[in-house]
């Protein structure tokens, strides 16, 4: 057998007499490039004058047996499989003249592809652009809690306008408290309500201890206030808890009135004729001495007591200061506690309580009691919806 440089392995390749492409020497085979029959007779015109050699193209790989075959082949020279496509250059090359053109056998009909391709050969889905997200470092701050009275609103509504704090609405009235503790007439507070002996909203002409216009009760900004209108005998409010006394404070226990007065020790010595040298360094303020004055309703002094003990108790039968003739005073009614620089007044769970004289105006709360002249009142306050 004649060997050629184009042989690979044990397969004999024969060049096509038309296009010069090497093909396996199978009897009756057709050229894999041009499809014309291969002839090995030496008397063939093309055998004596083979075409000029052409520059070999890069080989291709058969998709069936994975063997390398010449580029542009229509059929595989090893397994005979039909290649899926031909080289564009071979399709465009003009046919050789002077040879009989042989039509290659018709290829097997293709089977229509299914409507839905298998998952392995489906086209990959188009990439979807990721949604724009806010940077992780820019975290929206948590809004502070809404103040009382301000309705909470959803943040999805966009920018919100602050409408200010809503003032709660209240309904208030004062009720008369009789000597036996029962409740008498009531008066609803709608506007500023005056109380006195003369022409007032609540008038008590027979009470000689009342001034013509003694005090007033008014609603303001959702609160109730009691104001003394400069009465000579004063207006008193019942204590709810321990309270600090300031110099000049007046309070009522039973029917007894007391007034607190204080004085520093250095001031008392200066009043006794002590001479202070000019240019001498100022001394630290001395200790405070306090006195409790028992006074009349007009402010006239009856007697005074020194508050030089850590605690001073006042009562009808038990205590440091005893007032056995006052039927409205409890056995041990109240106590004054001396603390550094101040004095605290405490109610010892007395039956009738402790009343302190207001200096100008004070806020009233629900169930508070206040006293003026010989009249005692109780407060009722109810908050209503806006």
Short mmCIF file of C-alpha atoms in Angstrom, two decimals:
data_model
loop_
_atom_site.label_atom_id
_atom_site.label_comp_id
_atom_site.label_asym_id
_atom_site.label_seq_id
_atom_site.Cartn_x
_atom_site.Cartn_y
_atom_site.Cartn_z
CA UNK A 1 0.00 0.00 0.00
CA UNK A 2 1.31 3.39 -0.91
CA UNK A 3 1.86 5.74 2.06
CA UNK A 4 1.14 9.45 1.88
CA UNK A 5 2.01 12.23 4.30
CA UNK A 6 -1.68 12.86 4.80
CA UNK A 7 -2.34 9.43 6.35
CA UNK A 8 -3.21 9.22 10.04
CA UNK A 9 -3.07 5.88 11.81
CA UNK A 10 -4.22 2.91 9.65
CA UNK A 11 -6.72 4.85 7.54
CA UNK A 12 -5.59 5.58 3.93
CA UNK A 13 -6.43 9.05 2.66
CA UNK A 14 -6.89 9.78 -1.05
CA UNK A 15 -6.87 13.30 -2.40
CA UNK A 16 -9.96 14.40 -4.29
CA UNK A 17 -9.11 14.83 -7.97
CA UNK A 18 -11.36 17.88 -8.08
CA UNK A 19 -10.46 19.97 -5.00
CA UNK A 20 -7.43 18.12 -3.60
CA UNK A 21 -8.97 17.49 -0.18
CA UNK A 22 -7.69 14.32 1.57
CA UNK A 23 -10.46 11.75 2.07
CA UNK A 24 -10.48 8.16 3.44
CA UNK A 25 -9.95 5.67 0.60
CA UNK A 26 -13.32 3.93 0.96
CA UNK A 27 -14.63 2.35 -2.28
CA UNK A 28 -17.35 4.44 -3.88
CA UNK A 29 -16.79 7.27 -1.39
CA UNK A 30 -17.52 10.88 -2.14
CA UNK A 31 -15.33 13.86 -1.40
CA UNK A 32 -16.16 15.29 2.02
CA UNK A 33 -15.54 18.79 0.68
CA UNK A 34 -17.02 19.04 -2.77
CA UNK A 35 -19.12 15.85 -2.81
CA UNK A 36 -17.62 14.51 -6.05
CA UNK A 37 -16.59 10.81 -6.47
CA UNK A 38 -13.05 9.80 -5.71
CA UNK A 39 -11.14 7.96 -8.59
CA UNK A 40 -7.80 6.32 -8.08
CA UNK A 41 -7.18 5.15 -11.71
CA UNK A 42 -3.90 6.42 -12.99
CA UNK A 43 -5.38 7.04 -16.45
CA UNK A 44 -7.76 9.71 -15.01
CA UNK A 45 -6.89 13.08 -16.39
CA UNK A 46 -6.75 14.55 -12.94
CA UNK A 47 -4.39 11.84 -11.68
CA UNK A 48 -1.58 12.81 -14.05
CA UNK A 49 -1.88 16.47 -13.24
CA UNK A 50 -2.99 16.97 -9.61
CA UNK A 51 -4.03 20.45 -8.63
CA UNK A 52 -1.60 22.76 -6.99
CA UNK A 53 -1.36 22.17 -3.26
CA UNK A 54 -3.30 24.63 -1.14
CA UNK A 55 -2.51 25.96 2.28
CA UNK A 56 -4.05 23.59 4.78
CA UNK A 57 -6.70 25.19 6.98
CA UNK A 58 -6.84 24.59 10.72
CA UNK A 59 -8.43 21.16 11.46
CA UNK A 60 -11.78 20.89 13.15
CA UNK A 61 -13.13 18.33 15.66
CA UNK A 62 -16.00 15.94 14.90
CA UNK A 63 -18.86 16.49 17.32
CA UNK A 64 -19.63 12.73 17.36
CA UNK A 65 -16.30 10.86 17.67
CA UNK A 66 -14.13 13.87 18.72
CA UNK A 67 -11.51 13.14 16.00
CA UNK A 68 -9.65 15.88 14.21
CA UNK A 69 -10.67 16.24 10.56
CA UNK A 70 -9.77 18.81 7.90
CA UNK A 71 -11.51 22.16 8.20
CA UNK A 72 -14.60 22.68 6.06
CA UNK A 73 -15.47 18.93 5.81
CA UNK A 74 -19.11 17.97 5.30
CA UNK A 75 -18.68 14.41 6.60
CA UNK A 76 -16.41 12.88 9.25
CA UNK A 77 -13.77 10.61 7.67
CA UNK A 78 -13.73 8.33 10.76
CA UNK A 79 -17.38 7.76 11.65
CA UNK A 80 -19.16 9.19 8.56
CA UNK A 81 -21.28 11.56 10.62
CA UNK A 82 -22.77 14.56 8.84
CA UNK A 83 -21.23 17.73 10.16
CA UNK A 84 -23.67 20.46 11.28
CA UNK A 85 -22.37 23.17 8.98
CA UNK A 86 -19.83 23.79 6.25
CA UNK A 87 -17.20 26.43 5.99
CA UNK A 88 -18.48 29.69 4.48
CA UNK A 89 -15.42 29.85 2.28
CA UNK A 90 -16.18 26.41 0.78
CA UNK A 91 -19.77 27.35 0.06
CA UNK A 92 -18.65 30.49 -1.73
CA UNK A 93 -15.86 28.79 -3.75
CA UNK A 94 -16.79 28.32 -7.44
CA UNK A 95 -17.25 24.79 -8.73
CA UNK A 96 -14.43 23.18 -10.70
CA UNK A 97 -15.01 23.20 -14.46
CA UNK A 98 -14.61 20.16 -16.72
CA UNK A 99 -15.92 17.57 -14.19
CA UNK A 100 -19.27 15.98 -13.76
CA UNK A 101 -21.09 17.34 -10.77
CA UNK A 102 -22.57 14.63 -8.58
CA UNK A 103 -25.31 15.58 -6.17
CA UNK A 104 -24.59 14.17 -2.69
CA UNK A 105 -27.17 11.93 -1.11
CA UNK A 106 -30.01 13.75 0.58
CA UNK A 107 -29.56 14.12 4.29
CA UNK A 108 -32.05 12.57 6.67
CA UNK A 109 -35.04 14.80 7.41
CA UNK A 110 -34.72 16.78 10.63
CA UNK A 111 -37.18 16.23 13.40
CA UNK A 112 -38.99 19.34 14.52
CA UNK A 113 -37.69 20.62 17.85
CA UNK A 114 -40.16 20.42 20.75
CA UNK A 115 -41.93 23.56 21.81
CA UNK A 116 -40.16 23.47 25.17
CA UNK A 117 -36.45 22.69 25.15
CA UNK A 118 -34.94 20.43 27.81
CA UNK A 119 -33.51 22.27 30.79
CA UNK A 120 -29.96 21.36 29.73
CA UNK A 121 -30.24 23.14 26.36
CA UNK A 122 -32.57 26.00 27.27
CA UNK A 123 -31.18 29.45 26.72
CA UNK A 124 -30.02 31.00 29.99
CA UNK A 125 -32.42 33.66 31.37
CA UNK A 126 -31.51 37.25 30.82
CA UNK A 127 -29.83 38.78 33.85
CA UNK A 128 -32.12 41.03 35.86
CA UNK A 129 -30.65 44.24 37.11
CA UNK A 130 -30.61 44.28 40.94
CA UNK A 131 -32.98 46.73 42.57
CA UNK A 132 -31.35 49.84 43.91
CA UNK A 133 -31.00 49.65 47.67
CA UNK A 134 -29.96 52.25 50.18
CA UNK A 135 -26.40 51.97 51.54
CA UNK A 136 -26.33 49.84 54.69
CA UNK A 137 -24.61 52.59 56.66
CA UNK A 138 -27.43 55.07 56.10
CA UNK A 139 -29.96 53.73 58.59
CA UNK A 140 -33.00 55.89 59.19
CA UNK A 141 -33.05 57.06 62.86
CA UNK A 142 -35.91 55.94 65.10
CA UNK A 143 -38.30 58.86 65.82
CA UNK A 144 -38.73 59.83 69.42
CA UNK A 145 -41.85 58.85 71.17
CA UNK A 146 -44.78 61.21 70.70
CA UNK A 147 -45.61 63.36 73.76
CA UNK A 148 -48.81 62.74 75.66
CA UNK A 149 -51.80 64.21 73.85
CA UNK A 150 -50.17 64.08 70.39
CA UNK A 151 -51.68 61.36 68.16
CA UNK A 152 -49.21 58.93 66.58
CA UNK A 153 -49.02 59.13 62.76
CA UNK A 154 -47.60 56.67 60.24
CA UNK A 155 -44.18 57.49 58.78
CA UNK A 156 -45.46 56.36 55.35
CA UNK A 157 -47.39 59.61 55.08
CA UNK A 158 -44.23 61.53 54.30
CA UNK A 159 -43.15 64.69 56.04
CA UNK A 160 -45.40 65.59 58.96
CA UNK A 161 -46.12 69.03 60.30
CA UNK A 162 -45.96 69.49 64.06
CA UNK A 163 -49.30 70.88 65.18
CA UNK A 164 -48.28 71.63 68.76
CA UNK A 165 -49.30 70.04 72.05
CA UNK A 166 -53.00 69.66 72.59
CA UNK A 167 -54.31 71.09 75.82
CA UNK A 168 -56.62 68.59 77.53
CA UNK A 169 -60.15 69.72 78.25
CA UNK A 170 -61.50 69.37 81.77
CA UNK A 171 -64.80 69.67 83.54
CA UNK A 172 -64.53 71.03 87.09
CA UNK A 173 -66.85 71.92 89.91
CA UNK A 174 -66.63 72.80 93.61
CA UNK A 175 -68.92 71.33 96.26
CA UNK A 176 -69.76 72.68 99.72
CA UNK A 177 -68.70 70.47 102.64
CA UNK A 178 -70.94 70.79 105.70
CA UNK A 179 -69.75 70.50 109.30
CA UNK A 180 -70.98 66.91 109.51
CA UNK A 181 -68.92 66.00 106.40
CA UNK A 182 -71.83 65.71 103.96
CA UNK A 183 -71.80 67.50 100.60
CA UNK A 184 -74.05 70.49 99.91
CA UNK A 185 -74.51 72.64 96.81
CA UNK A 186 -72.17 72.32 93.83
CA UNK A 187 -71.01 74.98 91.41
CA UNK A 188 -69.69 74.15 87.95
CA UNK A 189 -66.63 76.14 86.92
CA UNK A 190 -67.08 77.46 83.38
CA UNK A 191 -65.47 80.88 83.66
CA UNK A 192 -63.56 82.57 86.46
CA UNK A 193 -65.82 82.03 89.48
CA UNK A 194 -65.64 84.42 92.43
CA UNK A 195 -66.39 83.52 96.06
CA UNK A 196 -67.15 86.07 98.78
CA UNK A 197 -69.68 87.78 100.97
CA UNK A 198 -70.84 90.34 98.41
CA UNK A 199 -72.09 90.10 94.82
CA UNK A 200 -70.11 87.03 93.71
CA UNK A 201 -70.79 83.84 91.74
CA UNK A 202 -70.82 82.02 95.09
CA UNK A 203 -72.03 84.48 97.75
CA UNK A 204 -72.31 83.86 101.51
CA UNK A 205 -73.65 87.12 103.00
CA UNK A 206 -73.90 85.72 106.55
CA UNK A 207 -70.21 84.75 106.78
CA UNK A 208 -68.56 87.75 108.46
CA UNK A 209 -65.09 86.20 108.04
CA UNK A 210 -65.31 86.47 104.26
CA UNK A 211 -64.24 89.53 102.32
CA UNK A 212 -66.71 90.96 99.78
CA UNK A 213 -64.58 89.32 97.02
CA UNK A 214 -62.49 86.80 98.84
CA UNK A 215 -61.10 84.34 96.25
CA UNK A 216 -61.69 83.02 92.71
CA UNK A 217 -61.49 79.67 90.92
CA UNK A 218 -60.66 79.53 87.18
CA UNK A 219 -59.76 77.05 84.45
CA UNK A 220 -56.66 77.78 82.42
CA UNK A 221 -54.70 75.61 79.98
CA UNK A 222 -56.47 72.45 81.08
CA UNK A 223 -55.87 73.10 84.80
CA UNK A 224 -57.82 74.56 87.73
CA UNK A 225 -56.39 77.38 89.84
CA UNK A 226 -57.39 78.93 93.17
CA UNK A 227 -56.42 82.56 93.76
CA UNK A 228 -56.71 84.73 96.89
CA UNK A 229 -57.99 88.20 96.01
CA UNK A 230 -56.14 90.00 98.82
CA UNK A 231 -58.50 88.95 101.60
CA UNK A 232 -57.53 89.94 105.18
CA UNK A 233 -58.24 86.49 106.62
CA UNK A 234 -56.66 84.43 103.82
CA UNK A 235 -57.47 81.27 101.85
CA UNK A 236 -56.24 77.85 102.98
CA UNK A 237 -55.64 74.57 101.08
CA UNK A 238 -55.47 71.15 102.74
CA UNK A 239 -52.06 69.50 102.57
CA UNK A 240 -51.72 66.27 100.58
CA UNK A 241 -48.15 65.49 101.70
CA UNK A 242 -45.27 66.77 103.79
CA UNK A 243 -44.34 70.31 102.84
CA UNK A 244 -41.47 72.67 103.52
CA UNK A 245 -42.30 75.79 105.49
CA UNK A 246 -40.84 79.14 104.55
CA UNK A 247 -40.58 82.13 106.92
CA UNK A 248 -43.96 83.82 107.25
CA UNK A 249 -46.01 80.73 106.31
CA UNK A 250 -49.33 80.42 108.15
CA UNK A 251 -51.11 77.09 108.71
CA UNK A 252 -54.27 75.95 110.48
CA UNK A 253 -54.60 73.00 112.91
CA UNK A 254 -58.16 72.55 114.16
CA UNK A 255 -59.08 76.15 114.96
CA UNK A 256 -55.58 77.26 115.90
CA UNK A 257 -53.48 79.43 113.60
CA UNK A 258 -49.67 79.24 113.60
CA UNK A 259 -46.97 81.25 111.84
CA UNK A 260 -43.33 80.28 111.32
CA UNK A 261 -40.58 82.84 111.85
CA UNK A 262 -36.83 82.26 111.50
CA UNK A 263 -33.66 84.17 112.38
CA UNK A 264 -29.94 83.48 111.97
CA UNK A 265 -27.80 83.47 115.09
CA UNK A 266 -25.35 86.09 113.76
CA UNK A 267 -28.27 88.45 113.02
CA UNK A 268 -29.56 88.12 116.59
CA UNK A 269 -26.11 88.90 118.00
CA UNK A 270 -25.80 91.95 115.78
CA UNK A 271 -29.08 93.21 117.17
CA UNK A 272 -27.66 93.01 120.74
CA UNK A 273 -24.95 95.59 120.02
CA UNK A 274 -22.10 93.44 118.67
CA UNK A 275 -19.70 95.70 116.73
CA UNK A 276 -18.31 94.42 113.47
CA UNK A 277 -14.85 95.84 112.65
CA UNK A 278 -14.52 97.29 109.17
CA UNK A 279 -12.30 95.25 106.91
CA UNK A 280 -12.74 92.09 108.97
CA UNK A 281 -13.37 88.95 106.93
CA UNK A 282 -17.03 88.00 106.68
CA UNK A 283 -18.02 85.02 108.75
CA UNK A 284 -20.05 82.06 107.56
CA UNK A 285 -23.79 82.43 108.20
CA UNK A 286 -24.68 81.12 111.62
CA UNK A 287 -27.29 78.49 112.44
CA UNK A 288 -30.97 79.25 111.95
CA UNK A 289 -33.22 79.61 114.93
CA UNK A 290 -36.97 79.26 114.40
CA UNK A 291 -40.05 80.16 116.38
CA UNK A 292 -43.64 79.05 116.05
CA UNK A 293 -46.09 81.87 116.75
CA UNK A 294 -49.62 81.15 117.89
CA UNK A 295 -51.69 83.98 116.36
CA UNK A 296 -55.25 85.20 116.05
CA UNK A 297 -57.11 85.36 112.74
CA UNK A 298 -56.19 89.02 112.47
CA UNK A 299 -52.44 88.14 112.81
CA UNK A 300 -52.14 89.36 116.42
CA UNK A 301 -49.61 87.34 118.43
CA UNK A 302 -50.95 85.20 121.27
CA UNK A 303 -47.77 83.34 122.29
CA UNK A 304 -44.64 81.92 120.71
CA UNK A 305 -42.73 78.66 121.00
CA UNK A 306 -39.08 77.93 120.25
CA UNK A 307 -38.37 75.17 117.72
CA UNK A 308 -35.01 74.12 119.18
CA UNK A 309 -35.73 70.38 119.14
CA UNK A 310 -35.28 68.02 116.15
CA UNK A 311 -39.04 67.43 116.22
CA UNK A 312 -41.91 69.40 117.70
CA UNK A 313 -45.34 67.73 117.91
CA UNK A 314 -48.66 69.54 118.26
CA UNK A 315 -51.92 67.97 119.46
CA UNK A 316 -54.93 68.14 121.74
CA UNK A 317 -53.70 65.58 124.32
CA UNK A 318 -50.23 64.40 123.24
CA UNK A 319 -47.25 66.45 122.06
CA UNK A 320 -44.83 69.21 122.85
CA UNK A 321 -47.54 71.84 122.28
CA UNK A 322 -50.99 70.86 123.62
CA UNK A 323 -54.29 72.67 122.94
CA UNK A 324 -56.84 70.72 124.94
CA UNK A 325 -59.69 73.20 124.40
CA UNK A 326 -59.79 72.78 120.61
CA UNK A 327 -62.34 70.02 119.79
CA UNK A 328 -61.30 70.04 116.09
CA UNK A 329 -57.70 69.09 116.85
CA UNK A 330 -56.68 65.42 116.99
CA UNK A 331 -54.87 63.94 120.01
CA UNK A 332 -51.51 64.17 118.13
CA UNK A 333 -52.28 66.31 115.11
CA UNK A 334 -49.05 67.44 113.36
CA UNK A 335 -45.29 67.61 113.64
CA UNK A 336 -42.54 70.06 112.61
CA UNK A 337 -39.22 68.41 111.73
CA UNK A 338 -36.04 70.51 111.82
CA UNK A 339 -33.60 69.70 109.02
CA UNK A 340 -30.38 71.53 108.06
CA UNK A 341 -31.53 74.94 106.83
CA UNK A 342 -35.25 74.10 106.62
CA UNK A 343 -38.36 72.92 108.47
CA UNK A 344 -40.86 70.32 107.30
CA UNK A 345 -44.54 70.28 108.31
CA UNK A 346 -46.12 66.82 108.55
CA UNK A 347 -49.74 65.78 109.07
CA UNK A 348 -49.89 62.83 111.52
CA UNK A 349 -53.05 61.36 109.98
CA UNK A 350 -55.26 63.82 111.78
CA UNK A 351 -59.03 63.67 111.37
CA UNK A 352 -59.48 67.21 110.06
CA UNK A 353 -56.09 67.65 108.35
CA UNK A 354 -53.65 70.53 108.07
CA UNK A 355 -54.45 73.64 106.00
CA UNK A 356 -51.81 76.01 104.69
CA UNK A 357 -52.52 79.59 103.68
CA UNK A 358 -51.76 80.33 100.02
CA UNK A 359 -49.75 83.42 99.21
CA UNK A 360 -51.16 84.22 95.76
CA UNK A 361 -52.34 81.39 93.49
CA UNK A 362 -52.13 77.60 93.58
CA UNK A 363 -53.15 74.76 91.26
CA UNK A 364 -55.98 72.57 92.49
CA UNK A 365 -56.25 68.84 91.86
CA UNK A 366 -59.13 66.41 91.99
CA UNK A 367 -60.45 65.83 95.58
CA UNK A 368 -58.51 68.83 96.93
CA UNK A 369 -60.17 70.78 99.75
CA UNK A 370 -59.80 74.50 100.44
CA UNK A 371 -61.08 76.67 103.28
CA UNK A 372 -61.98 80.39 103.45
CA UNK A 373 -64.05 82.26 106.06
CA UNK A 374 -66.20 79.50 107.54
CA UNK A 375 -66.75 77.74 104.21
CA UNK A 376 -65.13 74.46 103.20
CA UNK A 377 -65.13 73.26 99.55
CA UNK A 378 -64.12 70.08 97.76
CA UNK A 379 -62.86 70.00 94.16
CA UNK A 380 -63.95 67.56 91.46
CA UNK A 381 -62.01 67.55 88.16
CA UNK A 382 -62.67 65.23 85.21
CA UNK A 383 -60.66 65.12 81.98
CA UNK A 384 -62.83 64.80 78.86
CA UNK A 385 -61.91 63.76 75.29
CA UNK A 386 -60.69 66.44 72.92
#
